[in-house]
Amino acid sequence: MYIDIEGSDTFSELIKEIQLIKENNDWSYFDEIARDFEVKDLSTNKLKEMADVAITYEND
């Protein structure tokens, strides 16, 4: 869905950012965003799972 809306180039850039965050273990930024927007049940583990799915999709 993201690719349909934003395009494949934007998705590739997002994956690069996610990979940097993963490499640097900098998930706290996303925890803060989730709290600011009051997103329920969005834990660091869920964010990591979502990132892994996106990276896997990009690599397939």
Short mmCIF file of N, CA and C in Angstrom, two decimals:
data_model
loop_
_atom_site.label_atom_id
_atom_site.label_comp_id
_atom_site.label_asym_id
_atom_site.label_seq_id
_atom_site.Cartn_x
_atom_site.Cartn_y
_atom_site.Cartn_z
N MET A 1 0.83 -1.19 0.00
CA MET A 1 0.00 0.00 0.00
C MET A 1 0.88 1.26 0.00
N TYR A 2 1.93 1.23 0.83
CA TYR A 2 2.84 2.38 0.88
C TYR A 2 3.43 2.66 -0.49
N ILE A 3 3.85 1.60 -1.19
CA ILE A 3 4.46 1.75 -2.50
C ILE A 3 3.44 2.33 -3.49
N ASP A 4 2.21 1.88 -3.41
CA ASP A 4 1.17 2.40 -4.30
C ASP A 4 0.95 3.89 -4.10
N ILE A 5 1.04 4.33 -2.85
CA ILE A 5 0.79 5.73 -2.54
C ILE A 5 2.02 6.60 -2.79
N GLU A 6 3.16 6.17 -2.27
CA GLU A 6 4.38 7.00 -2.31
C GLU A 6 5.31 6.68 -3.47
N GLY A 7 5.24 5.48 -4.01
CA GLY A 7 6.13 5.08 -5.10
C GLY A 7 7.30 4.25 -4.62
N SER A 8 7.89 3.52 -5.54
CA SER A 8 8.96 2.60 -5.17
C SER A 8 10.26 3.32 -4.78
N ASP A 9 10.55 4.46 -5.38
CA ASP A 9 11.76 5.20 -5.01
C ASP A 9 11.68 5.68 -3.56
N THR A 10 10.54 6.20 -3.17
CA THR A 10 10.36 6.66 -1.79
C THR A 10 10.44 5.50 -0.82
N PHE A 11 9.88 4.36 -1.22
CA PHE A 11 9.94 3.17 -0.38
C PHE A 11 11.40 2.73 -0.19
N SER A 12 12.18 2.77 -1.25
CA SER A 12 13.60 2.40 -1.15
C SER A 12 14.34 3.33 -0.20
N GLU A 13 14.04 4.61 -0.25
CA GLU A 13 14.67 5.56 0.68
C GLU A 13 14.25 5.27 2.12
N LEU A 14 12.99 4.93 2.32
CA LEU A 14 12.51 4.56 3.65
C LEU A 14 13.26 3.34 4.17
N ILE A 15 13.47 2.35 3.32
CA ILE A 15 14.19 1.14 3.73
C ILE A 15 15.61 1.49 4.14
N LYS A 16 16.25 2.38 3.42
CA LYS A 16 17.61 2.80 3.78
C LYS A 16 17.62 3.43 5.18
N GLU A 17 16.64 4.27 5.45
CA GLU A 17 16.54 4.90 6.77
C GLU A 17 16.30 3.86 7.85
N ILE A 18 15.41 2.92 7.57
CA ILE A 18 15.11 1.86 8.54
C ILE A 18 16.35 1.03 8.83
N GLN A 19 17.13 0.73 7.79
CA GLN A 19 18.34 -0.06 7.98
C GLN A 19 19.35 0.69 8.84
N LEU A 20 19.47 2.00 8.65
CA LEU A 20 20.38 2.79 9.49
C LEU A 20 19.92 2.79 10.95
N ILE A 21 18.63 2.95 11.14
CA ILE A 21 18.08 2.94 12.50
C ILE A 21 18.34 1.59 13.15
N LYS A 22 18.13 0.53 12.38
CA LYS A 22 18.36 -0.82 12.90
C LYS A 22 19.83 -1.03 13.24
N GLU A 23 20.74 -0.62 12.35
CA GLU A 23 22.17 -0.77 12.58
C GLU A 23 22.63 0.01 13.82
N ASN A 24 22.04 1.19 14.03
CA ASN A 24 22.43 2.04 15.15
C ASN A 24 21.60 1.79 16.41
N ASN A 25 20.63 0.87 16.29
CA ASN A 25 19.74 0.55 17.41
C ASN A 25 19.12 1.83 18.00
N ASP A 26 18.55 2.65 17.12
CA ASP A 26 18.03 3.96 17.49
C ASP A 26 16.49 3.97 17.47
N TRP A 27 15.89 2.98 18.10
CA TRP A 27 14.44 2.83 18.08
C TRP A 27 13.74 3.81 19.01
N SER A 28 14.46 4.43 19.91
CA SER A 28 13.84 5.33 20.89
C SER A 28 13.11 6.50 20.21
N TYR A 29 13.63 6.95 19.07
CA TYR A 29 12.98 8.03 18.34
C TYR A 29 11.55 7.64 17.97
N PHE A 30 11.37 6.42 17.48
CA PHE A 30 10.05 5.97 17.07
C PHE A 30 9.14 5.73 18.27
N ASP A 31 9.71 5.30 19.38
CA ASP A 31 8.93 5.16 20.60
C ASP A 31 8.34 6.51 20.99
N GLU A 32 9.14 7.54 20.87
CA GLU A 32 8.70 8.89 21.21
C GLU A 32 7.59 9.36 20.27
N ILE A 33 7.74 9.11 18.99
CA ILE A 33 6.71 9.50 18.01
C ILE A 33 5.40 8.77 18.31
N ALA A 34 5.48 7.48 18.59
CA ALA A 34 4.28 6.70 18.90
C ALA A 34 3.57 7.26 20.13
N ARG A 35 4.34 7.64 21.12
CA ARG A 35 3.74 8.24 22.33
C ARG A 35 3.11 9.59 22.02
N ASP A 36 3.81 10.40 21.23
CA ASP A 36 3.30 11.73 20.88
C ASP A 36 1.96 11.65 20.15
N PHE A 37 1.83 10.66 19.28
CA PHE A 37 0.59 10.50 18.52
C PHE A 37 -0.39 9.55 19.20
N GLU A 38 -0.03 9.12 20.40
CA GLU A 38 -0.87 8.24 21.21
C GLU A 38 -1.31 6.99 20.44
N VAL A 39 -0.35 6.37 19.76
CA VAL A 39 -0.61 5.13 19.03
C VAL A 39 -0.60 3.99 20.04
N LYS A 40 -1.73 3.34 20.18
CA LYS A 40 -1.86 2.26 21.16
C LYS A 40 -1.11 1.02 20.69
N ASP A 41 -0.54 0.33 21.64
CA ASP A 41 0.08 -0.99 21.42
C ASP A 41 1.19 -0.98 20.38
N LEU A 42 1.84 0.13 20.16
CA LEU A 42 2.96 0.17 19.23
C LEU A 42 4.25 0.20 20.05
N SER A 43 4.75 -0.98 20.32
CA SER A 43 5.96 -1.11 21.13
C SER A 43 7.19 -1.13 20.23
N THR A 44 8.35 -1.06 20.86
CA THR A 44 9.60 -1.14 20.11
C THR A 44 9.68 -2.47 19.37
N ASN A 45 9.23 -3.54 20.01
CA ASN A 45 9.26 -4.84 19.34
C ASN A 45 8.39 -4.86 18.09
N LYS A 46 7.22 -4.24 18.16
CA LYS A 46 6.33 -4.15 16.99
C LYS A 46 7.00 -3.34 15.88
N LEU A 47 7.64 -2.24 16.25
CA LEU A 47 8.35 -1.42 15.27
C LEU A 47 9.45 -2.23 14.58
N LYS A 48 10.19 -3.00 15.36
CA LYS A 48 11.25 -3.83 14.79
C LYS A 48 10.68 -4.88 13.85
N GLU A 49 9.57 -5.48 14.23
CA GLU A 49 8.92 -6.47 13.36
C GLU A 49 8.49 -5.82 12.04
N MET A 50 7.89 -4.65 12.13
CA MET A 50 7.45 -3.94 10.93
C MET A 50 8.65 -3.60 10.04
N ALA A 51 9.74 -3.17 10.66
CA ALA A 51 10.95 -2.84 9.91
C ALA A 51 11.50 -4.07 9.21
N ASP A 52 11.52 -5.20 9.91
CA ASP A 52 12.02 -6.43 9.30
C ASP A 52 11.17 -6.86 8.11
N VAL A 53 9.87 -6.70 8.23
CA VAL A 53 8.97 -7.05 7.12
C VAL A 53 9.26 -6.14 5.92
N ALA A 54 9.41 -4.85 6.15
CA ALA A 54 9.68 -3.91 5.06
C ALA A 54 11.01 -4.22 4.39
N ILE A 55 12.03 -4.50 5.19
CA ILE A 55 13.35 -4.83 4.64
C ILE A 55 13.28 -6.12 3.83
N THR A 56 12.60 -7.11 4.36
CA THR A 56 12.45 -8.38 3.65
C THR A 56 11.73 -8.18 2.33
N TYR A 57 10.67 -7.39 2.33
CA TYR A 57 9.92 -7.10 1.11
C TYR A 57 10.81 -6.43 0.07
N GLU A 58 11.62 -5.49 0.50
CA GLU A 58 12.50 -4.76 -0.40
C GLU A 58 13.54 -5.69 -1.00
N ASN A 59 14.02 -6.66 -0.22
CA ASN A 59 15.07 -7.56 -0.69
C ASN A 59 14.56 -8.70 -1.56
N ASP A 60 13.27 -8.92 -1.60
CA ASP A 60 12.70 -10.01 -2.43
C ASP A 60 12.52 -9.63 -3.85
#
